[in-house]
Amino acid sequence: MIRKNQRLLNIVNCLLDIFLIALAYLLAVWLWLGVYRDNLLNPAVVLLQNGAIFPALLYGVFMAAIYYAFKLYGSFRFSTLLDETIALLKANLLGLLLIGMTLYLTRAVDFSRGVLVLFYVFSTGLVVLKRVTVRHFLRHFRMLGYNLKHVLIVGNGRLAFEYVDSLRRNPQYGYNVLGYVAASEKQGLGQHLGRYEDLPDLLAGPAVDEVIVALEPHETQFMNTIIASCEKQGAKIRIIPFYNDYIPSRPTVDVIGSVKLISIRTIPLDNMLNAALKRGMDIVGSLVLIVLTSPIMLIAAIGVKLSSPGPILFRQQRVGLNKKLFTMYKFRSMRVNANQDTGWSQNSDPRKTWFGSLIRKCSIDELPQFFNVLKGDMSLIGPRPEIPHFVEQFKETVPLYMVKHQVRPGITGWAQVKGFRGDTSIEGRIQCDIWYIENWSIFLDIKILFMTIFGGLFNTEKLEPAHAAQPPENEQAGAEPPQEKTE
């Protein structure tokens, strides 16, 4: 039943897209050629004069075909609205380019670039709005118990329990667990329907939409029999591998002959186009930001020079892309000290100068790193770089710490806008960094940039009073104070 419902939903979805795309073209023609150019408010007159009815239907069918090629007609239970919207933006852009190129090369009709631009805006907006509405409608009905997908679980180990728990915490997915088959009975998974050898009889009827195989490592000898039973009955199979904990959220599979290779760490920035897009954004962004912040940097440089003796810039070795060392620049906010390669500054530190405390509070001390971005050592957005001393420590104590070095470090990042700045949890920071690395997109970078500008410039560090600029007695006697701020 669920397969029939899905096919019907796909057909309705496609027809609605054709209608909305055709409507978007008609609106574009009326507004641009009628209202804007000729001051004609009657849409019927404008559309008939420009012969827009047939092209509107043609474009609707054409765009629906592109949506089908982009796999936009199917089940979106587990995908996010952002993923679907990005796919729609790409599909609409491709369709617009193909339509414009075809009209230009064939010169079948005179066409207006203004109409095409409005057509792209209206079609994208209408289709996205429709998809949001459909998602809300389906989620509501699934939570009421309709349009459910009935699944049978094979196995009763940890993975099976985690799967069932995820479904229970997310009823909007619309999954109903009929029960499980396993060698023994356990509580918490639902109804025990039998052993592995009973699977063919359980699949004989139409009640099961999907079989979830969640065997533990010691049960892999049953895999061939279970898969053969499912395929004999034509049941759809999904497998949760026992090495599930090591697979990334978006794995890639390469095929060499008959061997399938699963990449444990999938990084979108390994794609040359993605890397070029991000680097282009870094170059343009750093140049613009250097120009815009140059007055602030000039004032900061003068303030640092007047606040305490020593250089204006603080230079420090950090570990960057592919574990290569580079020199990172910051405005100096502490007095010159001898412990700058191994120390760790704290929220309230009497060794900070008053002016240094101020520029740190406002993140002005980070502005020289725009030159690091321009050089290619850093990116505007990415995991914060660390000094070699702490990298050697953390790689032994913090799981997955070294994964962050597979991308360029950044001035700000997902961890920073989530509150992991300064003297905070390294484990929490690394979890945010890895999520960013695996889920990178140019839209995510733009989101982090705006979150930083409108909420992440001021940190929680305390402003040191002016008298704190005087070094304590132990420092005067030659004790080694900590270094400049580390991330």
PDB file of N, CA and C in Angstrom, residues 347-392:
ATOM      1  N   ASN A 347      40.093  33.084  30.820  1.00  0.00           N
ATOM      2  CA  ASN A 347      39.091  34.120  30.642  1.00  0.00           C
ATOM      3  C   ASN A 347      39.542  35.422  31.289  1.00  0.00           C
ATOM      4  N   SER A 348      39.887  35.349  32.541  1.00  0.00           N
ATOM      5  CA  SER A 348      40.367  36.522  33.254  1.00  0.00           C
ATOM      6  C   SER A 348      41.850  36.335  33.510  1.00  0.00           C
ATOM      7  N   ASP A 349      42.679  37.147  32.862  1.00  0.00           N
ATOM      8  CA  ASP A 349      44.124  36.965  32.941  1.00  0.00           C
ATOM      9  C   ASP A 349      44.774  38.309  33.221  1.00  0.00           C
ATOM     10  N   PRO A 350      45.398  38.485  34.379  1.00  0.00           N
ATOM     11  CA  PRO A 350      45.989  39.782  34.722  1.00  0.00           C
ATOM     12  C   PRO A 350      47.151  40.174  33.836  1.00  0.00           C
ATOM     13  N   ARG A 351      47.660  39.268  33.019  1.00  0.00           N
ATOM     14  CA  ARG A 351      48.794  39.576  32.148  1.00  0.00           C
ATOM     15  C   ARG A 351      48.355  40.264  30.857  1.00  0.00           C
ATOM     16  N   LYS A 352      47.065  40.283  30.600  1.00  0.00           N
ATOM     17  CA  LYS A 352      46.579  41.022  29.438  1.00  0.00           C
ATOM     18  C   LYS A 352      46.672  42.511  29.710  1.00  0.00           C
ATOM     19  N   THR A 353      47.031  43.276  28.698  1.00  0.00           N
ATOM     20  CA  THR A 353      46.947  44.727  28.828  1.00  0.00           C
ATOM     21  C   THR A 353      45.485  45.139  28.771  1.00  0.00           C
ATOM     22  N   TRP A 354      45.189  46.358  29.275  1.00  0.00           N
ATOM     23  CA  TRP A 354      43.791  46.801  29.243  1.00  0.00           C
ATOM     24  C   TRP A 354      43.309  46.926  27.802  1.00  0.00           C
ATOM     25  N   PHE A 355      44.148  47.512  26.950  1.00  0.00           N
ATOM     26  CA  PHE A 355      43.759  47.658  25.550  1.00  0.00           C
ATOM     27  C   PHE A 355      43.668  46.281  24.882  1.00  0.00           C
ATOM     28  N   GLY A 356      44.600  45.387  25.232  1.00  0.00           N
ATOM     29  CA  GLY A 356      44.540  44.031  24.685  1.00  0.00           C
ATOM     30  C   GLY A 356      43.271  43.312  25.092  1.00  0.00           C
ATOM     31  N   SER A 357      42.848  43.519  26.339  1.00  0.00           N
ATOM     32  CA  SER A 357      41.599  42.926  26.808  1.00  0.00           C
ATOM     33  C   SER A 357      40.412  43.451  26.008  1.00  0.00           C
ATOM     34  N   LEU A 358      40.454  44.747  25.672  1.00  0.00           N
ATOM     35  CA  LEU A 358      39.357  45.350  24.912  1.00  0.00           C
ATOM     36  C   LEU A 358      39.276  44.787  23.500  1.00  0.00           C
ATOM     37  N   ILE A 359      40.408  44.719  22.805  1.00  0.00           N
ATOM     38  CA  ILE A 359      40.353  44.242  21.420  1.00  0.00           C
ATOM     39  C   ILE A 359      40.044  42.750  21.364  1.00  0.00           C
ATOM     40  N   ARG A 360      40.400  42.003  22.416  1.00  0.00           N
ATOM     41  CA  ARG A 360      40.031  40.588  22.464  1.00  0.00           C
ATOM     42  C   ARG A 360      38.536  40.435  22.688  1.00  0.00           C
ATOM     43  N   LYS A 361      37.989  41.274  23.554  1.00  0.00           N
ATOM     44  CA  LYS A 361      36.556  41.225  23.835  1.00  0.00           C
ATOM     45  C   LYS A 361      35.747  41.437  22.567  1.00  0.00           C
ATOM     46  N   CYS A 362      36.226  42.308  21.672  1.00  0.00           N
ATOM     47  CA  CYS A 362      35.511  42.628  20.437  1.00  0.00           C
ATOM     48  C   CYS A 362      36.031  41.836  19.237  1.00  0.00           C
ATOM     49  N   SER A 363      36.972  40.903  19.477  1.00  0.00           N
ATOM     50  CA  SER A 363      37.573  40.077  18.415  1.00  0.00           C
ATOM     51  C   SER A 363      38.365  40.893  17.400  1.00  0.00           C
ATOM     52  N   ILE A 364      38.742  42.125  17.766  1.00  0.00           N
ATOM     53  CA  ILE A 364      39.535  42.945  16.852  1.00  0.00           C
ATOM     54  C   ILE A 364      40.937  42.377  16.696  1.00  0.00           C
ATOM     55  N   ASP A 365      41.428  41.671  17.732  1.00  0.00           N
ATOM     56  CA  ASP A 365      42.777  41.092  17.646  1.00  0.00           C
ATOM     57  C   ASP A 365      42.895  40.061  16.532  1.00  0.00           C
ATOM     58  N   GLU A 366      41.753  39.545  16.028  1.00  0.00           N
ATOM     59  CA  GLU A 366      41.777  38.523  14.981  1.00  0.00           C
ATOM     60  C   GLU A 366      41.861  39.114  13.566  1.00  0.00           C
ATOM     61  N   LEU A 367      41.683  40.423  13.412  1.00  0.00           N
ATOM     62  CA  LEU A 367      41.573  41.021  12.081  1.00  0.00           C
ATOM     63  C   LEU A 367      42.791  40.773  11.182  1.00  0.00           C
ATOM     64  N   PRO A 368      44.033  40.784  11.691  1.00  0.00           N
ATOM     65  CA  PRO A 368      45.161  40.508  10.788  1.00  0.00           C
ATOM     66  C   PRO A 368      45.109  39.139  10.113  1.00  0.00           C
ATOM     67  N   GLN A 369      44.262  38.245  10.606  1.00  0.00           N
ATOM     68  CA  GLN A 369      44.166  36.924   9.983  1.00  0.00           C
ATOM     69  C   GLN A 369      43.523  36.980   8.596  1.00  0.00           C
ATOM     70  N   PHE A 370      42.917  38.119   8.233  1.00  0.00           N
ATOM     71  CA  PHE A 370      42.438  38.269   6.861  1.00  0.00           C
ATOM     72  C   PHE A 370      43.599  38.136   5.871  1.00  0.00           C
ATOM     73  N   PHE A 371      44.798  38.551   6.292  1.00  0.00           N
ATOM     74  CA  PHE A 371      45.969  38.393   5.431  1.00  0.00           C
ATOM     75  C   PHE A 371      46.379  36.919   5.350  1.00  0.00           C
ATOM     76  N   ASN A 372      46.185  36.160   6.440  1.00  0.00           N
ATOM     77  CA  ASN A 372      46.401  34.711   6.372  1.00  0.00           C
ATOM     78  C   ASN A 372      45.462  34.059   5.376  1.00  0.00           C
ATOM     79  N   VAL A 373      44.220  34.550   5.342  1.00  0.00           N
ATOM     80  CA  VAL A 373      43.239  34.010   4.395  1.00  0.00           C
ATOM     81  C   VAL A 373      43.656  34.342   2.967  1.00  0.00           C
ATOM     82  N   LEU A 374      44.075  35.571   2.747  1.00  0.00           N
ATOM     83  CA  LEU A 374      44.495  35.993   1.411  1.00  0.00           C
ATOM     84  C   LEU A 374      45.700  35.182   0.930  1.00  0.00           C
ATOM     85  N   LYS A 375      46.615  34.859   1.842  1.00  0.00           N
ATOM     86  CA  LYS A 375      47.788  34.056   1.496  1.00  0.00           C
ATOM     87  C   LYS A 375      47.431  32.609   1.174  1.00  0.00           C
ATOM     88  N   GLY A 376      46.322  32.117   1.726  1.00  0.00           N
ATOM     89  CA  GLY A 376      45.930  30.730   1.499  1.00  0.00           C
ATOM     90  C   GLY A 376      46.223  29.819   2.671  1.00  0.00           C
ATOM     91  N   ASP A 377      46.769  30.373   3.770  1.00  0.00           N
ATOM     92  CA  ASP A 377      47.027  29.556   4.957  1.00  0.00           C
ATOM     93  C   ASP A 377      45.740  29.238   5.702  1.00  0.00           C
ATOM     94  N   MET A 378      44.757  30.148   5.601  1.00  0.00           N
ATOM     95  CA  MET A 378      43.512  29.988   6.343  1.00  0.00           C
ATOM     96  C   MET A 378      42.338  30.254   5.416  1.00  0.00           C
ATOM     97  N   SER A 379      41.145  30.021   5.959  1.00  0.00           N
ATOM     98  CA  SER A 379      39.894  30.326   5.273  1.00  0.00           C
ATOM     99  C   SER A 379      39.079  31.247   6.169  1.00  0.00           C
ATOM    100  N   LEU A 380      38.113  31.938   5.605  1.00  0.00           N
ATOM    101  CA  LEU A 380      37.228  32.755   6.440  1.00  0.00           C
ATOM    102  C   LEU A 380      36.474  31.882   7.433  1.00  0.00           C
ATOM    103  N   ILE A 381      36.017  30.714   6.966  1.00  0.00           N
ATOM    104  CA  ILE A 381      35.230  29.807   7.794  1.00  0.00           C
ATOM    105  C   ILE A 381      35.935  28.457   7.860  1.00  0.00           C
ATOM    106  N   GLY A 382      36.063  27.912   9.059  1.00  0.00           N
ATOM    107  CA  GLY A 382      36.695  26.606   9.210  1.00  0.00           C
ATOM    108  C   GLY A 382      37.047  26.356  10.666  1.00  0.00           C
ATOM    109  N   PRO A 383      37.577  25.179  10.991  1.00  0.00           N
ATOM    110  CA  PRO A 383      38.011  24.895  12.366  1.00  0.00           C
ATOM    111  C   PRO A 383      39.148  25.828  12.779  1.00  0.00           C
ATOM    112  N   ARG A 384      39.147  26.289  14.010  1.00  0.00           N
ATOM    113  CA  ARG A 384      40.211  27.167  14.474  1.00  0.00           C
ATOM    114  C   ARG A 384      41.524  26.391  14.576  1.00  0.00           C
ATOM    115  N   PRO A 385      42.644  27.002  14.142  1.00  0.00           N
ATOM    116  CA  PRO A 385      43.929  26.305  14.204  1.00  0.00           C
ATOM    117  C   PRO A 385      44.515  26.336  15.610  1.00  0.00           C
ATOM    118  N   GLU A 386      45.337  25.360  15.906  1.00  0.00           N
ATOM    119  CA  GLU A 386      45.952  25.263  17.222  1.00  0.00           C
ATOM    120  C   GLU A 386      47.467  25.221  17.081  1.00  0.00           C
ATOM    121  N   ILE A 387      48.184  25.533  18.175  1.00  0.00           N
ATOM    122  CA  ILE A 387      49.638  25.509  18.146  1.00  0.00           C
ATOM    123  C   ILE A 387      50.122  24.060  18.211  1.00  0.00           C
ATOM    124  N   PRO A 388      51.297  23.757  17.651  1.00  0.00           N
ATOM    125  CA  PRO A 388      51.780  22.366  17.587  1.00  0.00           C
ATOM    126  C   PRO A 388      51.832  21.677  18.947  1.00  0.00           C
ATOM    127  N   HIS A 389      52.188  22.423  20.003  1.00  0.00           N
ATOM    128  CA  HIS A 389      52.303  21.819  21.331  1.00  0.00           C
ATOM    129  C   HIS A 389      51.003  21.156  21.761  1.00  0.00           C
ATOM    130  N   PHE A 390      49.871  21.856  21.566  1.00  0.00           N
ATOM    131  CA  PHE A 390      48.590  21.310  21.996  1.00  0.00           C
ATOM    132  C   PHE A 390      48.039  20.290  21.003  1.00  0.00           C
ATOM    133  N   VAL A 391      48.406  20.437  19.730  1.00  0.00           N
ATOM    134  CA  VAL A 391      47.991  19.420  18.760  1.00  0.00           C
ATOM    135  C   VAL A 391      48.551  18.061  19.155  1.00  0.00           C
ATOM    136  N   GLU A 392      49.807  18.019  19.563  1.00  0.00           N
ATOM    137  CA  GLU A 392      50.427  16.760  19.984  1.00  0.00           C
ATOM    138  C   GLU A 392      49.733  16.189  21.208  1.00  0.00           C
TER     139      GLU A 392
END
